PDB file of C-alpha atoms in Angstrom:
ATOM      1  CA  MET A  80     -60.491  29.218  19.209  1.00 69.00           C
ATOM      2  CA  LYS A  81     -58.511  29.417  22.287  1.00 71.00           C
ATOM      3  CA  PRO A  82     -57.049  26.421  24.275  1.00 74.00           C
ATOM      4  CA  ILE A  83     -59.143  25.043  27.061  1.00 89.00           C
ATOM      5  CA  PRO A  84     -57.834  25.365  30.545  1.00 92.00           C
ATOM      6  CA  ASP A  85     -55.782  22.575  32.245  1.00 96.00           C
ATOM      7  CA  HIS A  86     -57.197  21.336  35.491  1.00 96.00           C
ATOM      8  CA  LEU A  87     -54.062  20.686  37.603  1.00 97.00           C
ATOM      9  CA  ALA A  88     -53.257  20.447  41.298  1.00 97.00           C
ATOM     10  CA  PRO A  89     -50.306  18.983  43.329  1.00 96.00           C
ATOM     11  CA  ASP A  90     -50.384  15.171  44.164  1.00 93.00           C
ATOM     12  CA  LEU A  91     -53.320  14.130  41.902  1.00 97.00           C
ATOM     13  CA  ARG A  92     -54.279  10.519  41.896  1.00 97.00           C
ATOM     14  CA  ILE A  93     -54.593  10.537  38.109  1.00 97.00           C
ATOM     15  CA  LEU A  94     -53.687  13.210  35.463  1.00 98.00           C
ATOM     16  CA  PHE A  95     -55.570  12.353  32.288  1.00 98.00           C
ATOM     17  CA  VAL A  96     -53.762  13.444  29.115  1.00 97.00           C
ATOM     18  CA  GLY A  97     -55.442  13.644  25.750  1.00 94.00           C
ATOM     19  CA  TYR A  98     -54.091  14.399  22.201  1.00 89.00           C
ATOM     20  CA  ASN A  99     -55.722  17.862  22.069  1.00 90.00           C
ATOM     21  CA  PRO A 100     -59.191  19.322  22.532  1.00 89.00           C
ATOM     22  CA  SER A 101     -61.994  18.735  20.034  1.00 88.00           C
ATOM     23  CA  LEU A 102     -63.634  21.699  18.372  1.00 89.00           C
ATOM     24  CA  ARG A 103     -66.613  21.157  20.584  1.00 90.00           C
ATOM     25  CA  SER A 104     -64.330  21.307  23.633  1.00 92.00           C
ATOM     26  CA  GLY A 105     -62.699  24.477  22.275  1.00 91.00           C
ATOM     27  CA  GLU A 106     -66.305  25.933  21.868  1.00 92.00           C
ATOM     28  CA  THR A 107     -67.359  25.031  25.435  1.00 92.00           C
ATOM     29  CA  GLY A 108     -63.983  25.320  27.285  1.00 92.00           C
ATOM     30  CA  HIS A 109     -64.340  21.852  28.728  1.00 95.00           C
ATOM     31  CA  HIS A 110     -62.458  18.529  28.329  1.00 95.00           C
ATOM     32  CA  TYR A 111     -64.067  15.658  26.438  1.00 95.00           C
ATOM     33  CA  ALA A 112     -67.116  17.784  25.505  1.00 94.00           C
ATOM     34  CA  ASN A 113     -67.923  16.160  22.090  1.00 90.00           C
ATOM     35  CA  PRO A 114     -71.167  14.293  22.613  1.00 88.00           C
ATOM     36  CA  ARG A 115     -69.687  11.227  20.805  1.00 88.00           C
ATOM     37  CA  ASN A 116     -66.782  11.035  23.096  1.00 92.00           C
ATOM     38  CA  ARG A 117     -67.287   8.259  25.696  1.00 95.00           C
ATOM     39  CA  PHE A 118     -64.842   9.514  28.318  1.00 97.00           C
ATOM     40  CA  TRP A 119     -67.256  10.441  31.096  1.00 97.00           C
ATOM     41  CA  THR A 120     -69.162   7.148  30.630  1.00 97.00           C
ATOM     42  CA  ILE A 121     -65.957   5.197  30.756  1.00 97.00           C
ATOM     43  CA  LEU A 122     -64.728   6.806  33.994  1.00 97.00           C
ATOM     44  CA  TYR A 123     -68.125   6.043  35.598  1.00 97.00           C
ATOM     45  CA  ARG A 124     -68.372   2.438  34.306  1.00 97.00           C
ATOM     46  CA  ALA A 125     -64.746   1.712  35.410  1.00 97.00           C
ATOM     47  CA  GLY A 126     -65.490   2.799  38.933  1.00 96.00           C
ATOM     48  CA  ILE A 127     -63.097   5.799  38.652  1.00 96.00           C
ATOM     49  CA  THR A 128     -65.884   8.304  39.429  1.00 97.00           C
ATOM     50  CA  PRO A 129     -68.754   7.646  41.881  1.00 96.00           C
ATOM     51  CA  ARG A 130     -71.331   8.929  39.399  1.00 97.00           C
ATOM     52  CA  LEU A 131     -71.649   9.972  35.749  1.00 98.00           C
ATOM     53  CA  TYR A 132     -70.046  13.416  35.349  1.00 98.00           C
ATOM     54  CA  ARG A 133     -70.660  15.837  32.437  1.00 96.00           C
ATOM     55  CA  ALA A 134     -67.954  17.704  30.480  1.00 96.00           C
ATOM     56  CA  ASP A 135     -68.991  20.955  32.048  1.00 95.00           C
ATOM     57  CA  GLU A 136     -68.245  19.533  35.488  1.00 97.00           C
ATOM     58  CA  ASP A 137     -64.659  18.707  34.532  1.00 96.00           C
ATOM     59  CA  GLN A 138     -63.064  21.107  37.085  1.00 96.00           C
ATOM     60  CA  ASP A 139     -65.061  19.302  39.832  1.00 96.00           C
ATOM     61  CA  LEU A 140     -63.026  16.158  39.476  1.00 97.00           C
ATOM     62  CA  LEU A 141     -60.025  17.921  41.006  1.00 97.00           C
ATOM     63  CA  HIS A 142     -61.788  17.306  44.307  1.00 96.00           C
ATOM     64  CA  LEU A 143     -61.663  13.631  43.561  1.00 97.00           C
ATOM     65  CA  GLY A 144     -57.881  13.775  42.819  1.00 97.00           C
ATOM     66  CA  TYR A 145     -58.230  13.775  38.948  1.00 98.00           C
ATOM     67  CA  GLY A 146     -56.761  16.397  36.609  1.00 98.00           C
ATOM     68  CA  PHE A 147     -56.854  17.111  32.883  1.00 97.00           C
ATOM     69  CA  THR A 148     -54.520  18.307  30.204  1.00 97.00           C
ATOM     70  CA  ASN A 149     -53.512  17.599  26.659  1.00 95.00           C
ATOM     71  CA  ILE A 150     -50.249  17.041  24.827  1.00 93.00           C
ATOM     72  CA  VAL A 151     -51.254  19.799  22.420  1.00 92.00           C
ATOM     73  CA  ALA A 152     -53.582  22.526  23.685  1.00 90.00           C
ATOM     74  CA  ARG A 153     -54.912  23.852  20.293  1.00 90.00           C
ATOM     75  CA  PRO A 154     -58.359  22.483  19.445  1.00 89.00           C
ATOM     76  CA  THR A 155     -58.637  20.727  16.076  1.00 87.00           C
ATOM     77  CA  ARG A 156     -61.218  18.565  14.204  1.00 84.00           C
ATOM     78  CA  THR A 157     -58.748  15.586  14.136  1.00 81.00           C
ATOM     79  CA  ALA A 158     -55.295  14.761  15.657  1.00 79.00           C
ATOM     80  CA  ALA A 159     -53.913  14.556  12.089  1.00 83.00           C
ATOM     81  CA  GLU A 160     -54.003  18.399  11.951  1.00 90.00           C
ATOM     82  CA  ILE A 161     -51.324  18.613  14.670  1.00 89.00           C
ATOM     83  CA  ALA A 162     -47.950  19.574  13.480  1.00 89.00           C
ATOM     84  CA  PRO A 163     -44.740  17.676  14.628  1.00 88.00           C
ATOM     85  CA  GLU A 164     -43.430  20.947  16.262  1.00 92.00           C
ATOM     86  CA  GLU A 165     -46.622  21.172  18.281  1.00 92.00           C
ATOM     87  CA  TYR A 166     -45.974  17.616  19.695  1.00 90.00           C
ATOM     88  CA  ALA A 167     -42.329  18.585  20.413  1.00 91.00           C
ATOM     89  CA  GLU A 168     -43.438  21.601  22.308  1.00 94.00           C
ATOM     90  CA  GLY A 169     -46.296  19.699  24.026  1.00 93.00           C
ATOM     91  CA  ARG A 170     -43.924  16.966  25.230  1.00 93.00           C
ATOM     92  CA  GLU A 171     -41.717  19.571  27.014  1.00 95.00           C
ATOM     93  CA  LEU A 172     -44.714  21.380  28.529  1.00 95.00           C
ATOM     94  CA  LEU A 173     -46.222  18.054  29.706  1.00 96.00           C
ATOM     95  CA  ARG A 174     -42.953  16.889  31.244  1.00 95.00           C
ATOM     96  CA  ASP A 175     -42.738  20.253  33.141  1.00 96.00           C
ATOM     97  CA  LYS A 176     -46.366  19.893  34.344  1.00 96.00           C
ATOM     98  CA  VAL A 177     -45.835  16.417  35.605  1.00 96.00           C
ATOM     99  CA  ALA A 178     -42.507  17.373  37.340  1.00 96.00           C
ATOM    100  CA  ARG A 179     -44.255  20.329  38.977  1.00 96.00           C
ATOM    101  CA  TYR A 180     -47.543  18.661  40.114  1.00 97.00           C
ATOM    102  CA  ARG A 181     -46.289  15.169  40.554  1.00 96.00           C
ATOM    103  CA  PRO A 182     -49.468  13.090  40.088  1.00 97.00           C
ATOM    104  CA  LYS A 183     -49.308   9.431  41.137  1.00 96.00           C
ATOM    105  CA  VAL A 184     -50.415   8.344  37.709  1.00 97.00           C
ATOM    106  CA  VAL A 185     -50.408   9.936  34.259  1.00 97.00           C
ATOM    107  CA  CYS A 186     -53.112   8.266  32.183  1.00 98.00           C
ATOM    108  CA  PHE A 187     -52.563   8.753  28.467  1.00 97.00           C
ATOM    109  CA  VAL A 188     -55.940   8.580  26.822  1.00 96.00           C
ATOM    110  CA  GLY A 189     -54.856   6.921  23.580  1.00 94.00           C
ATOM    111  CA  LYS A 190     -51.773   4.971  22.502  1.00 93.00           C
ATOM    112  CA  GLY A 191     -50.914   7.724  20.116  1.00 89.00           C
ATOM    113  CA  VAL A 192     -50.726  10.251  22.882  1.00 91.00           C
ATOM    114  CA  TYR A 193     -48.204   8.118  24.793  1.00 94.00           C
ATOM    115  CA  GLU A 194     -46.326   7.341  21.590  1.00 91.00           C
ATOM    116  CA  ALA A 195     -46.136  11.130  20.729  1.00 89.00           C
ATOM    117  CA  PHE A 196     -44.980  11.849  24.271  1.00 91.00           C
ATOM    118  CA  SER A 197     -42.484   8.939  24.845  1.00 91.00           C
ATOM    119  CA  GLY A 198     -41.299   8.254  21.287  1.00 89.00           C
ATOM    120  CA  ARG A 199     -41.915   4.574  21.923  1.00 90.00           C
ATOM    121  CA  ARG A 200     -43.940   2.344  19.601  1.00 88.00           C
ATOM    122  CA  GLN A 201     -45.725  -0.975  20.095  1.00 88.00           C
ATOM    123  CA  VAL A 202     -46.904  -0.120  23.625  1.00 93.00           C
ATOM    124  CA  ASP A 203     -49.252  -2.254  25.516  1.00 95.00           C
ATOM    125  CA  TRP A 204     -52.348  -1.120  27.440  1.00 97.00           C
ATOM    126  CA  GLY A 205     -51.944  -0.461  31.095  1.00 97.00           C
ATOM    127  CA  TYR A 206     -49.062   0.611  33.290  1.00 96.00           C
ATOM    128  CA  GLN A 207     -45.719   1.105  31.424  1.00 95.00           C
ATOM    129  CA  ASP A 208     -42.257  -0.098  32.731  1.00 91.00           C
ATOM    130  CA  GLU A 209     -40.718   3.356  32.208  1.00 85.00           C
ATOM    131  CA  SER A 210     -41.780   6.114  34.568  1.00 82.00           C
ATOM    132  CA  ILE A 211     -42.199   9.655  33.196  1.00 76.00           C
ATOM    133  CA  ILE A 212     -40.566  11.425  36.124  1.00 83.00           C
ATOM    134  CA  ASP A 213     -39.224   9.429  39.126  1.00 87.00           C
ATOM    135  CA  GLY A 214     -42.215   8.184  41.169  1.00 90.00           C
ATOM    136  CA  VAL A 215     -44.856   8.978  38.572  1.00 95.00           C
ATOM    137  CA  ARG A 216     -46.283   6.002  36.700  1.00 95.00           C
ATOM    138  CA  ALA A 217     -47.512   6.019  33.218  1.00 96.00           C
ATOM    139  CA  PHE A 218     -50.673   4.258  32.180  1.00 97.00           C
ATOM    140  CA  VAL A 219     -51.817   3.812  28.609  1.00 97.00           C
ATOM    141  CA  ALA A 220     -55.520   3.536  28.001  1.00 97.00           C
ATOM    142  CA  PRO A 221     -57.583   3.609  24.727  1.00 96.00           C
ATOM    143  CA  SER A 222     -58.849   6.735  23.274  1.00 92.00           C
ATOM    144  CA  SER A 223     -62.479   7.580  24.412  1.00 92.00           C
ATOM    145  CA  SER A 224     -63.197   9.045  21.009  1.00 86.00           C
ATOM    146  CA  GLY A 225     -66.285   7.833  19.277  1.00 77.00           C
ATOM    147  CA  LEU A 226     -64.166   7.010  16.235  1.00 77.00           C
ATOM    148  CA  VAL A 227     -62.413   4.214  18.182  1.00 79.00           C
ATOM    149  CA  ARG A 228     -63.804   0.837  17.048  1.00 83.00           C
ATOM    150  CA  MET A 229     -63.207  -0.982  20.366  1.00 92.00           C
ATOM    151  CA  LYS A 230     -66.229  -2.036  22.263  1.00 94.00           C
ATOM    152  CA  LEU A 231     -67.037   0.219  25.166  1.00 94.00           C
ATOM    153  CA  GLU A 232     -66.782  -2.756  27.672  1.00 95.00           C
ATOM    154  CA  GLU A 233     -63.193  -3.487  26.482  1.00 96.00           C
ATOM    155  CA  ILE A 234     -62.196   0.210  26.983  1.00 96.00           C
ATOM    156  CA  VAL A 235     -63.933   0.108  30.391  1.00 96.00           C
ATOM    157  CA  ASP A 236     -61.973  -3.077  31.412  1.00 97.00           C
ATOM    158  CA  ILE A 237     -58.650  -1.412  30.435  1.00 97.00           C
ATOM    159  CA  PHE A 238     -59.451   1.834  32.283  1.00 97.00           C
ATOM    160  CA  ASN A 239     -60.426  -0.359  35.305  1.00 96.00           C
ATOM    161  CA  MET A 240     -56.805  -1.667  35.502  1.00 95.00           C
ATOM    162  CA  ILE A 241     -55.779   1.727  36.858  1.00 95.00           C
ATOM    163  CA  HIS A 242     -57.138   0.712  40.246  1.00 81.00           C
ATOM    164  CA  HIS A 243     -55.855  -2.742  40.347  1.00 68.00           C
ATOM    165  CA  ASP A 244     -52.036  -2.627  39.976  1.00 59.00           C
TER     166      ASP A 244
END
């Protein structure tokens, strides 16, 4: 199963960064394609997108200023299957992508994604004090995976903070 393509462009409003693609995303070639993943619903309910998009429309969000990548490109069933070396390589690749494309905000979809990238622990939801690259803000949001036990409305409220700071 091959990695799914990033959707990147210069000066994005938000670059969404996940752990790595699900097997379903690997099969379809689209981000957040697992039907149990609530990502697309969260973006719509938080007012980030003007309508409910589907995973097979992920490339269309570039026109809205939103891009997609993952800290690890290889699709797996769970993030536990990712080796430390893959995270180390992914950190460097992500840093390079952010430096090259300079989005205004990098939204880490899951605390663990940000922790794997930054090496920090005990992070809070929302904007982080440390920027990734000068002028690029880091925002930590809950994972949109169906495995996350948070209520959908709580997750939507956190994603909604991207607009209001």
